[in-house]
CSV table of C-alpha atoms in Angstrom, one decimal:
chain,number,residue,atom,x,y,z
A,1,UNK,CA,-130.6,42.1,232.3
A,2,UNK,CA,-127.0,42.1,231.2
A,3,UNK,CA,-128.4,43.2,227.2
A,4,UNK,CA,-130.8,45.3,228.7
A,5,UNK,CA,-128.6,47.8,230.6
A,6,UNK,CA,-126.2,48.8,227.9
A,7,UNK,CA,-128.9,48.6,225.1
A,8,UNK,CA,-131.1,51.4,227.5
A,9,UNK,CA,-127.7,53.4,227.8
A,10,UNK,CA,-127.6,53.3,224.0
A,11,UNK,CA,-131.0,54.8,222.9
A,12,UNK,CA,-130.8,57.2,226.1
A,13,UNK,CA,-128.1,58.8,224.2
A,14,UNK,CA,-130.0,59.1,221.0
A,15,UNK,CA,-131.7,62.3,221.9
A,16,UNK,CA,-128.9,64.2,222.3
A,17,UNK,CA,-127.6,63.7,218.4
A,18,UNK,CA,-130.2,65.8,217.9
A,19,UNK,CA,-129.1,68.9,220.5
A,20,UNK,CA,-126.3,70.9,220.4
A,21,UNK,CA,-123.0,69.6,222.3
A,22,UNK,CA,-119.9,67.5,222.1
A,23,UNK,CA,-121.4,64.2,220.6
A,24,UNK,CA,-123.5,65.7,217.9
A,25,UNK,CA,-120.5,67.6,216.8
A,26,UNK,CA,-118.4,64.5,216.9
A,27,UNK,CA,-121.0,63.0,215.0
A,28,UNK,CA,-121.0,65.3,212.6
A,29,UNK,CA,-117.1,65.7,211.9
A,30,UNK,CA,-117.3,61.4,211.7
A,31,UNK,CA,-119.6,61.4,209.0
A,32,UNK,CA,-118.5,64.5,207.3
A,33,UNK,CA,-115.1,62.6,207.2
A,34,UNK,CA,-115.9,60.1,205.7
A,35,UNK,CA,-118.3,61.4,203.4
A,36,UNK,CA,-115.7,63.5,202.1
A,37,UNK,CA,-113.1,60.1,201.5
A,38,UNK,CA,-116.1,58.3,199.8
A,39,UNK,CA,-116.6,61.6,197.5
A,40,UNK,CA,-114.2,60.1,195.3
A,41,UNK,CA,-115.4,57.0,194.9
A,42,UNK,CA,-119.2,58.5,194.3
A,43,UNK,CA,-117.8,60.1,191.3
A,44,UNK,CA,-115.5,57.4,189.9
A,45,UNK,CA,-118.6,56.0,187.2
A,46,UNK,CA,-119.3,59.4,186.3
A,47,UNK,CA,-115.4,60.6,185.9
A,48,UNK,CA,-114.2,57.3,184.1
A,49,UNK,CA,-117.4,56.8,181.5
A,50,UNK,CA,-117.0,60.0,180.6
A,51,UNK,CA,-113.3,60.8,180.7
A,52,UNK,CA,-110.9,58.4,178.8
A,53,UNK,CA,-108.5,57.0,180.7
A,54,UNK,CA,-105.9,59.3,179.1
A,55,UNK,CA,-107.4,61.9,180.4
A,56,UNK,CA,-108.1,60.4,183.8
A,57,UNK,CA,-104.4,60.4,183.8
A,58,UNK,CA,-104.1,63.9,183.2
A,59,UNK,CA,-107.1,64.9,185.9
A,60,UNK,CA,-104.4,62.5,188.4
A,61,UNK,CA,-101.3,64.7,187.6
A,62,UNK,CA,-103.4,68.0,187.8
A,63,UNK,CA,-105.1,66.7,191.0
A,64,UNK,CA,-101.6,66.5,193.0
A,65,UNK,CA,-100.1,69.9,191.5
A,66,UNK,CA,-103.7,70.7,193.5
A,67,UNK,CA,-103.2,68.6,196.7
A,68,UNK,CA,-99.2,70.8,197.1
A,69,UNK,CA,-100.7,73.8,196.3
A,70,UNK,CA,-103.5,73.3,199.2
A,71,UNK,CA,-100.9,72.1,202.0
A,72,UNK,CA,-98.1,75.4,200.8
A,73,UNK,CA,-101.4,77.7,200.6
A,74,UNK,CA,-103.0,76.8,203.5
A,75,UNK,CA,-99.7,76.5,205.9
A,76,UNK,CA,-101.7,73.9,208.4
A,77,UNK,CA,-104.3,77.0,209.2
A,78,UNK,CA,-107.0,74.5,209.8
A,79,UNK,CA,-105.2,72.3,212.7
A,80,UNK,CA,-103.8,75.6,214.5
A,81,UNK,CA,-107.1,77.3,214.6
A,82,UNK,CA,-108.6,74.1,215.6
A,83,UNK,CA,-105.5,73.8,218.6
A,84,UNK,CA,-106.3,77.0,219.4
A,85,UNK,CA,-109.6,77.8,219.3
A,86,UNK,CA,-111.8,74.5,219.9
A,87,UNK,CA,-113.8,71.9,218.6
A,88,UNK,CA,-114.1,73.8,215.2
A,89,UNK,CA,-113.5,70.4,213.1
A,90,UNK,CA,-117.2,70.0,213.0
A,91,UNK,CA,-118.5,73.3,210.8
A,92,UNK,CA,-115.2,72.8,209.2
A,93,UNK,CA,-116.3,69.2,208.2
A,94,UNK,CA,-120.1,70.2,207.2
A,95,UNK,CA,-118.5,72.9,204.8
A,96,UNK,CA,-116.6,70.8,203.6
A,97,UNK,CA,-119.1,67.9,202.4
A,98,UNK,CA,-121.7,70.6,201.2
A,99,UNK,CA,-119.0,71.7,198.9
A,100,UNK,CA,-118.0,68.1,197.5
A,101,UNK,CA,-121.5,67.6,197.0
A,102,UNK,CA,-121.9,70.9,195.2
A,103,UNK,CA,-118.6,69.9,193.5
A,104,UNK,CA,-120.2,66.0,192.5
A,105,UNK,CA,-123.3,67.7,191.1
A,106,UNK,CA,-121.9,70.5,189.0
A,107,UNK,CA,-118.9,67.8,187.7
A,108,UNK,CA,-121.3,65.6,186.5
A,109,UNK,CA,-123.6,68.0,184.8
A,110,UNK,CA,-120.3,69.3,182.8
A,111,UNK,CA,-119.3,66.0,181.6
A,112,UNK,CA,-122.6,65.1,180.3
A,113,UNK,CA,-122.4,68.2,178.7
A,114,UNK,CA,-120.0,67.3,177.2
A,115,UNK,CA,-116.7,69.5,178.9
A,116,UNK,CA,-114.5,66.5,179.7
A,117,UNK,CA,-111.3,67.3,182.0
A,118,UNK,CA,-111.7,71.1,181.7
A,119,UNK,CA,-115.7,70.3,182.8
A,120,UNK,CA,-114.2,68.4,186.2
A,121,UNK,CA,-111.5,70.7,187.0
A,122,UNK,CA,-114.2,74.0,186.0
A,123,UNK,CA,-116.7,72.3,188.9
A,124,UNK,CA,-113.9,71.8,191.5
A,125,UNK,CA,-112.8,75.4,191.1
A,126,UNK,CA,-116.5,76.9,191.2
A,127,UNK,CA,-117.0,74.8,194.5
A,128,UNK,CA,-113.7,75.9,196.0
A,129,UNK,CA,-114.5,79.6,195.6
A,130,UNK,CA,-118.0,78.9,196.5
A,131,UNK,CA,-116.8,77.0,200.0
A,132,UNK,CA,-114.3,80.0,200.1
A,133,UNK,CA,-116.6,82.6,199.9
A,134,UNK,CA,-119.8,81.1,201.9
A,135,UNK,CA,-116.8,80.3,204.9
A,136,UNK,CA,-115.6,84.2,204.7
A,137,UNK,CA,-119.2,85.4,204.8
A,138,UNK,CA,-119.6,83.1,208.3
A,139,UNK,CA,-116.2,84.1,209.5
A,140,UNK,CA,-117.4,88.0,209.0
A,141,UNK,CA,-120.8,87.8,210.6
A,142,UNK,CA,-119.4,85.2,213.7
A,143,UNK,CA,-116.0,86.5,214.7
A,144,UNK,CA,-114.9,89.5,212.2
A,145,UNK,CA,-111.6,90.4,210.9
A,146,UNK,CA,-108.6,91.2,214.0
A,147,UNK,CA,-105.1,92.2,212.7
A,148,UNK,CA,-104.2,93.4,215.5
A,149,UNK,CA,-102.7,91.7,218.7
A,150,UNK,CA,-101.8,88.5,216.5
A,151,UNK,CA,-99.9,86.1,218.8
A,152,UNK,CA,-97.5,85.2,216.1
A,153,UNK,CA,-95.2,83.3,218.0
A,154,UNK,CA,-97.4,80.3,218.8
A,155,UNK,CA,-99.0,79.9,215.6
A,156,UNK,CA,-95.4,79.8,214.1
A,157,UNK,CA,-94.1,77.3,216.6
A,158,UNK,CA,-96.9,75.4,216.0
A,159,UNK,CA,-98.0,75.6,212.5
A,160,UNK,CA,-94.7,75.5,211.1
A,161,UNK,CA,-93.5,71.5,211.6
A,162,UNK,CA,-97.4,70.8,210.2
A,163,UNK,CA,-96.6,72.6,207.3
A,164,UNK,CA,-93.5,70.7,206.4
A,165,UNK,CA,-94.9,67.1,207.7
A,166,UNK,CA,-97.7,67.7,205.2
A,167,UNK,CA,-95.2,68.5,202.4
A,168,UNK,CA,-93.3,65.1,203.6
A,169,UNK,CA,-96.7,63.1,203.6
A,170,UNK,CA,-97.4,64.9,200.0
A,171,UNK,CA,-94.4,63.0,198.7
A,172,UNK,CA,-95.2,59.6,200.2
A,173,UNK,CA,-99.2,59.9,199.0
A,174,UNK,CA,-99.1,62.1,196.0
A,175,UNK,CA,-96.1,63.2,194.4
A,176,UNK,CA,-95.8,59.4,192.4
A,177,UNK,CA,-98.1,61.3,189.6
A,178,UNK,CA,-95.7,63.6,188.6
A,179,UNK,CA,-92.5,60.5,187.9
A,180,UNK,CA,-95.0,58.3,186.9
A,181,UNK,CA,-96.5,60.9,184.2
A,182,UNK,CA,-92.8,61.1,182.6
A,183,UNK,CA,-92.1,58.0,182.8
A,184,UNK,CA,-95.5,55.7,182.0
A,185,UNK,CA,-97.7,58.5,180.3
A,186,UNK,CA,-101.0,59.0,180.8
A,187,UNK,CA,-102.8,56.3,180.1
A,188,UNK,CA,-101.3,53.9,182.5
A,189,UNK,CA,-101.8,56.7,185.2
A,190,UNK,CA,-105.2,56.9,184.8
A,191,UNK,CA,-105.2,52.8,185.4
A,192,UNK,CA,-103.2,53.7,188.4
A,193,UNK,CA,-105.4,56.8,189.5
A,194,UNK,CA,-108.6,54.0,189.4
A,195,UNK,CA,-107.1,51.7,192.0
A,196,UNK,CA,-105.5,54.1,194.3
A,197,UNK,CA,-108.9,55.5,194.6
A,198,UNK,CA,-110.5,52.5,195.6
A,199,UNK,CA,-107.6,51.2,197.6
A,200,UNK,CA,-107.7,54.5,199.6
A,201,UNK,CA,-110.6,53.3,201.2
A,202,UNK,CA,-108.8,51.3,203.4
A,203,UNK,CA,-108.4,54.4,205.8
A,204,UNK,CA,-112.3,55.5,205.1
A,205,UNK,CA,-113.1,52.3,206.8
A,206,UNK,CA,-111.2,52.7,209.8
A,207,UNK,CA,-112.2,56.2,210.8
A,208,UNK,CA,-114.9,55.3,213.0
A,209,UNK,CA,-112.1,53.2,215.2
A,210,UNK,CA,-110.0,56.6,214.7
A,211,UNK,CA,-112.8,58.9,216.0
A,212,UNK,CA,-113.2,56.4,219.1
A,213,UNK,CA,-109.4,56.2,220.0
A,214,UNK,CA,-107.3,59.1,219.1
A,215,UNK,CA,-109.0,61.5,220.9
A,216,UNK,CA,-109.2,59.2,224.2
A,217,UNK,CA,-105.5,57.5,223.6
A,218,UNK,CA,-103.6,60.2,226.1
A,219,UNK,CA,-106.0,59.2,229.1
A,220,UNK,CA,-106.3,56.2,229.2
A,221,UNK,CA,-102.5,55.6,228.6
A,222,UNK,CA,-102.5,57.4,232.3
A,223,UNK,CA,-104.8,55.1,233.8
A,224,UNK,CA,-104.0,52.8,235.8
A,225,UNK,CA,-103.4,49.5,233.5
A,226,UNK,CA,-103.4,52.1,230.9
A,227,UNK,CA,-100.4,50.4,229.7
A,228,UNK,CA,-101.5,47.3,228.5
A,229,UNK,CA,-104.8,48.0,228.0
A,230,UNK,CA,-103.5,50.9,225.2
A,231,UNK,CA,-101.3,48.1,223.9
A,232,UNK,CA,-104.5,45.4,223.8
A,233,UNK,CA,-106.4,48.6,221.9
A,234,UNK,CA,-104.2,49.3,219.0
A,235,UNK,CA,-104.1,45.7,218.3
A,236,UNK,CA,-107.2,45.5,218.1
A,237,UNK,CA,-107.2,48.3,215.4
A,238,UNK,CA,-104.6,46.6,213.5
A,239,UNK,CA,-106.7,44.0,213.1
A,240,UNK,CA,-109.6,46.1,212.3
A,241,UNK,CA,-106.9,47.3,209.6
A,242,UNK,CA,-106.0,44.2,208.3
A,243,UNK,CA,-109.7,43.3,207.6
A,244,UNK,CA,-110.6,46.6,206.2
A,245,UNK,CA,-108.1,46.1,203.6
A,246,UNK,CA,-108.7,42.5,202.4
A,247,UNK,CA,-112.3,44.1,202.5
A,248,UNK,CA,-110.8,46.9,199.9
A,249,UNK,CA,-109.2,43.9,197.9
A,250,UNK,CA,-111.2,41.6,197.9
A,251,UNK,CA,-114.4,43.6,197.2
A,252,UNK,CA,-112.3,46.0,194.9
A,253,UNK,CA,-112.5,43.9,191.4
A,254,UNK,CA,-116.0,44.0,191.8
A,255,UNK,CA,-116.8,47.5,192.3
A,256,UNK,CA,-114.5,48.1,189.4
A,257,UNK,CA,-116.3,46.0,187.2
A,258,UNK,CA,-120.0,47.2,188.1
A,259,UNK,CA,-118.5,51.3,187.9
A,260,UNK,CA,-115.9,51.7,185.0
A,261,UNK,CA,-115.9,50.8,181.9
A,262,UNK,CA,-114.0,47.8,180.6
A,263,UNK,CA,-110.5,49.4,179.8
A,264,UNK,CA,-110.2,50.7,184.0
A,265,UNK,CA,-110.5,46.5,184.9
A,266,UNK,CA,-106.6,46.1,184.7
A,267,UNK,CA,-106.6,48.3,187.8
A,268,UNK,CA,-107.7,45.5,189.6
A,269,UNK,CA,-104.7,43.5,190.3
A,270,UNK,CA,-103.2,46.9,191.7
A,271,UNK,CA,-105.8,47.4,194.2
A,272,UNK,CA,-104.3,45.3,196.9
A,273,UNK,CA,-101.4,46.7,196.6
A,274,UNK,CA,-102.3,50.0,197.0
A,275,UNK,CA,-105.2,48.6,199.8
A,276,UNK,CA,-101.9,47.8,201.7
A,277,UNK,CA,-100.1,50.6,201.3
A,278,UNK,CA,-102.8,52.1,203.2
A,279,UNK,CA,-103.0,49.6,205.6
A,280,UNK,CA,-99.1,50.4,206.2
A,281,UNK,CA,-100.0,53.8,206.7
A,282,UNK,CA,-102.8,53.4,209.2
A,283,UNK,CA,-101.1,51.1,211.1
A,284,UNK,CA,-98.5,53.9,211.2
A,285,UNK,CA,-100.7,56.2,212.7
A,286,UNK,CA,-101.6,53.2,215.4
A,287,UNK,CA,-98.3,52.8,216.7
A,288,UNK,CA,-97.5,56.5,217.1
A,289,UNK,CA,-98.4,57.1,220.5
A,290,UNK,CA,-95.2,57.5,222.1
A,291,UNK,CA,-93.9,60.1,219.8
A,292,UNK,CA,-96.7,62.8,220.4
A,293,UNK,CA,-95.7,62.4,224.0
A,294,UNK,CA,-93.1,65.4,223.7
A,295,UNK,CA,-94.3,68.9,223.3
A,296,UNK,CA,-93.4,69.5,220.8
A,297,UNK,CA,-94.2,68.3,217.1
A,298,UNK,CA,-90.5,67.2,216.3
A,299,UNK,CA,-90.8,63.7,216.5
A,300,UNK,CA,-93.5,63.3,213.7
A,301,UNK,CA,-91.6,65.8,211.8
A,302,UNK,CA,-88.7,64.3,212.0
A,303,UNK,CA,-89.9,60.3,210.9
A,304,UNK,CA,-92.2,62.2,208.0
A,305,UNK,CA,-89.7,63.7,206.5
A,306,UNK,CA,-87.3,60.2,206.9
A,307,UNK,CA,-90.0,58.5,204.9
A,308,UNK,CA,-90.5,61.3,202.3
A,309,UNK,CA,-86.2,61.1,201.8
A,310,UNK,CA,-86.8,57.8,201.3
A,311,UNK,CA,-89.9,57.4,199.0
A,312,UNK,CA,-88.2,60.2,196.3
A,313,UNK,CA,-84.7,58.2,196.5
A,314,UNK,CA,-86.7,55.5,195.4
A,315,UNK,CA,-89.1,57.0,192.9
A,316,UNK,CA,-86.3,58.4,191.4
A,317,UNK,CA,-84.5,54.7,191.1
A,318,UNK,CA,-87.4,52.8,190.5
A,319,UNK,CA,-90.0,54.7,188.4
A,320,UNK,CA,-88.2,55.0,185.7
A,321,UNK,CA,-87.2,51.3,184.7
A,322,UNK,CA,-90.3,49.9,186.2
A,323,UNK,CA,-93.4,51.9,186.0
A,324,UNK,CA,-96.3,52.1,188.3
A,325,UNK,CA,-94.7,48.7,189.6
A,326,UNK,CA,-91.6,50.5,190.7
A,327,UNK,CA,-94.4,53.2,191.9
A,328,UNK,CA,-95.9,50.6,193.9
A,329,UNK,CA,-92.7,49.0,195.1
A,330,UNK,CA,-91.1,52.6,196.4
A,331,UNK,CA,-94.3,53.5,197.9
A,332,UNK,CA,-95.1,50.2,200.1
A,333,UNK,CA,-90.9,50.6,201.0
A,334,UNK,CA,-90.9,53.8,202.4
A,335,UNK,CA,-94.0,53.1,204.3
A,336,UNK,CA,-93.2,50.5,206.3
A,337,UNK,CA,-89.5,51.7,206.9
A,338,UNK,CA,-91.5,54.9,207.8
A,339,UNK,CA,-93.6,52.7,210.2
A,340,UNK,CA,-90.5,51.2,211.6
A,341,UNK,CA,-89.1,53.9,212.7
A,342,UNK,CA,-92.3,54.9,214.4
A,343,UNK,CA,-92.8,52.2,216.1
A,344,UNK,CA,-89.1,52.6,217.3
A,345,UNK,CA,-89.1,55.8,218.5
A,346,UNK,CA,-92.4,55.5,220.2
A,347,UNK,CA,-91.1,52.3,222.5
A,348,UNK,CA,-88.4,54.4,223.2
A,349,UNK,CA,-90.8,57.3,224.7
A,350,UNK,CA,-93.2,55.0,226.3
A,351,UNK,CA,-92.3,51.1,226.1
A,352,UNK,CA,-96.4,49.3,225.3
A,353,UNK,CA,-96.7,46.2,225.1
A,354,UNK,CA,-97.8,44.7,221.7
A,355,UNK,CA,-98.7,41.2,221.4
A,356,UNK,CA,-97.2,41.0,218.0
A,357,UNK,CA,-97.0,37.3,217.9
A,358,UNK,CA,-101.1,36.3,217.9
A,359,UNK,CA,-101.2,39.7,215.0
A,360,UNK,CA,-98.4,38.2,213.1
A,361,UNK,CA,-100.5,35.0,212.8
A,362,UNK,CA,-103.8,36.9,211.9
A,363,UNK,CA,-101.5,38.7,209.1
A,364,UNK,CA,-100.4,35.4,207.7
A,365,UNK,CA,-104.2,34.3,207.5
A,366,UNK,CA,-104.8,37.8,205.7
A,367,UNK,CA,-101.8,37.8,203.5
A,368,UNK,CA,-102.1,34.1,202.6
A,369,UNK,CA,-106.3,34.2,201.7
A,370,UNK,CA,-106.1,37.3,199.6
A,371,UNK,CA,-103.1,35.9,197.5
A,372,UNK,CA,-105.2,32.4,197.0
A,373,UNK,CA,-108.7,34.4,196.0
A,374,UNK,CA,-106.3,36.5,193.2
A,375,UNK,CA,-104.5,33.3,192.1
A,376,UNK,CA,-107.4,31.0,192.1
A,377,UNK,CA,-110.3,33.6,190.8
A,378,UNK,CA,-110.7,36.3,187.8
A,379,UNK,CA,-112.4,39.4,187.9
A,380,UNK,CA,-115.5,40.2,189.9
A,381,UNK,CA,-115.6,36.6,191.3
A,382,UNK,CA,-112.7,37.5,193.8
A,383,UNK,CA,-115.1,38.8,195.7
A,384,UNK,CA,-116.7,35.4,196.2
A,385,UNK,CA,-113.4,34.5,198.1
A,386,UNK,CA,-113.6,37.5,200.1
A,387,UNK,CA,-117.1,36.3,201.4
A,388,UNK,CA,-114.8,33.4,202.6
A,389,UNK,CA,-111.5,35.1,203.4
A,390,UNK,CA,-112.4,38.2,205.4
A,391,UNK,CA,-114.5,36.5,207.7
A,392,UNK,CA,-112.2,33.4,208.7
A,393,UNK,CA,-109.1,36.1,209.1
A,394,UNK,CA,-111.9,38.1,211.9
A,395,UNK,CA,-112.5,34.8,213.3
A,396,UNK,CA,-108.9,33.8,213.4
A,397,UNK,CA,-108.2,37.4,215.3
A,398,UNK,CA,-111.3,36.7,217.4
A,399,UNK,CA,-110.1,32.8,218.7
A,400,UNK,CA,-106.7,34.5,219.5
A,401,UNK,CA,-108.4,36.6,222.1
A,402,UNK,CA,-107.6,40.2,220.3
A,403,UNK,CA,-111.1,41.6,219.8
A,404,UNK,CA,-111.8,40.5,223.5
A,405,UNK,CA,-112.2,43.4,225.7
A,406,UNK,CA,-109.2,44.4,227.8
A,407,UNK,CA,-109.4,42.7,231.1
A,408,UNK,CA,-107.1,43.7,234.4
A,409,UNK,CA,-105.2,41.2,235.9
A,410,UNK,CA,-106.6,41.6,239.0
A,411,UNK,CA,-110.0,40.4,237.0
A,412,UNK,CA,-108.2,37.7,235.5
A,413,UNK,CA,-107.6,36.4,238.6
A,414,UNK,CA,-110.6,36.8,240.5
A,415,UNK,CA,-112.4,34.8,237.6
């Protein structure tokens, strides 16, 4: 009786992914998410067997000049007209996967054609101005062109911190290509380009926890117990974090092995590295809560741009003499002082919480069975210890009570 009930509730909500409304459209924007994170990785065979890891270097540094040029071009368009007008994220997020697959297949014909780096950076430019135009043909037929009666104001007020928090998260995410192409050359970037690509998916594999909270985190820190059961909900997304990226670590040297050829593999004793730096990042993005509590965008402005300061002071002292190393090292620094600071300011706007003793133990089991599969194992049979690892940290989290549902007090003491 007790399966039953929620199983029915399940499939009666089936038919409806298949009419219009709110869940197929958040269906749609989840998987079009995260089909456009995984793009990457679907082309990273393709992109290394037939680009030289010189020149994988040189598609990295080309690649952020792009990423700067989208966030200054686009001044945060796409989040204000999504503020403003609606739940637009989910035509914006099918446009954008038909274009990375359109991008996928014409970057691959190229290279077997034999184009190289002008053949991958000719596809992504054809499938921009193809996205570009098909969107302005939609825009024309659904809504038109209105110059006049432009609230400027608002979109101002509102675009403008986006604009310069994307710039600061451009330096902590991207802007390492451009020291570490002076400083390291090419080659080594492409090594490092490799396992930033597969440590990235950290954050792919907690987007479906992402597209279950964040939109729901404001109400039900207003419910009653909304408090600690917000506080009992991030951790349990820390852990999911944690296990996502021993996941990416553990699972990374294999991938590598099976998709690039042999002279990529020293990439894989950087992809924990990087696999943390995400999980830094995301757990970042966890403990926010209390900052977007304002109205205004101020607060994340403010600790973006703290961690950007920070990340280029250290780039700047550590790239140099170090390498990708000193890369790594400024990188994983300036997110968690970043993080810090988050977490800091948010107690101060609304105090949760955390049980950050029984997650500091389920961190040691993490941090302590990844560093014995990398000492202990070569190559692809790391990921024999992570059939070990990752499930005995879950299980550690699970005997510590934090994947439990959150339970009242008032339950707790009825039972």
């Amino acid at each position: 009786m007790s399966l039953a009930t929620p199983v029915s509730r399940l499939l009666s909500r089936v038919p409806a992914l298949w009419t219009s409304g709110p869940l197929r459209e958040s269906l749609f924007y989840a998987l079009g998410l995260i089909a456009t994170r995984a793009v990457s990785l679907l082309m990273l065979p393709v992109n290394t067997h037939f680009l030289s890891v010189s020149d994988y270097g040189r598609l990295e540094v080309l690649l952020a000049l792009a990423d700067v040029g989208a966030v200054v071009f686009g001044l945060a368009l796409p989040t204000t007209l999504s503020r403003f007008v609606g739940a637009v994220e989910a035509w914006d997020e099918r446009r954008k996967v038909c274009a990375h697959v359109f991008a996928v297949l014409l970057s691959a014909t190229l290279l077997v054609m034999g184009y190289g780096l002008k053949g991958v950076l000719a596809a992504g430019a054809t499938a921009a101005l193809a996205q570009g135009l098909a969107c302005s043909l939609v825009v024309l037929r659904e809504t038109g062109v209105r110059l006049k009666g432009i609230e400027w104001g608002p979109f101002t007020l509102f675009s403008g911190p986006l604009l310069l928090s994307a710039l600061a998260m451009f330096a902590l995410g991207s802007l390492d290509r451009w020291f570490l192409a002076d400083a390291v050359g090419t080659a080594e970037l492409g090594i490092y380009g490799v396992a930033v690509r597969l440590g990235a998916m950290t954050a792919v594999l907690l987007q479906p926890f992402h597209m279950w909270w964040f939109p729901k985190r404001f109400i039900v820190l207003n419910e009653p117990f909304g408090v600690p059961r917000s506080a009992h909900v991030v951790g349990i997304g820390l852990v999911i974090i944690m296990v996502s990226a021993m996941a990416v670590s553990l699972g990374g040297p294999l991938v590598l092995e099976l998709m690039t050829p042999p002279a990529y593999h020293p990439a894989i004793y950087l992809i924990p590295w990087i696999a943390l730096i995400y999980g830094v990042q995301e757990t970042s993005s966890l403990l926010e809560l209390g900052s977007y509590l304002r109205r205004d965008g101020f607060i994340p402005l403010a600790t973006n741009l703290f961690g950007a300061a920070v990340v280029v002071t250290l780039y700047w002292l550590l790239i140099p003499p170090y390498g990708v190393a000193g890369a790594i090292a400024a990188t994983l620094t300036a997110q968690v002082a970043r993080t810090i600071l988050v977490h800091v300011v948010s107690q101060y706007y609304k105090r949760l919480p955390y049980d950050f003793g029984r997650l500091g133990l389920v961190l040691a089991v993490a941090a302590a069975s990844t560093a014995v599969c990398f000492l202990f194992l070569k190559g692809a049979w790391i990921f024999a210890g992570g059939v070990v690892a990752v499930p005995l940290t879950a299980a550690t989290a699970y005997a510590l009570g934090l994947l439990s549902p959150y339970r009242p007090p008032a339950q707790d003491e009825a039972g």
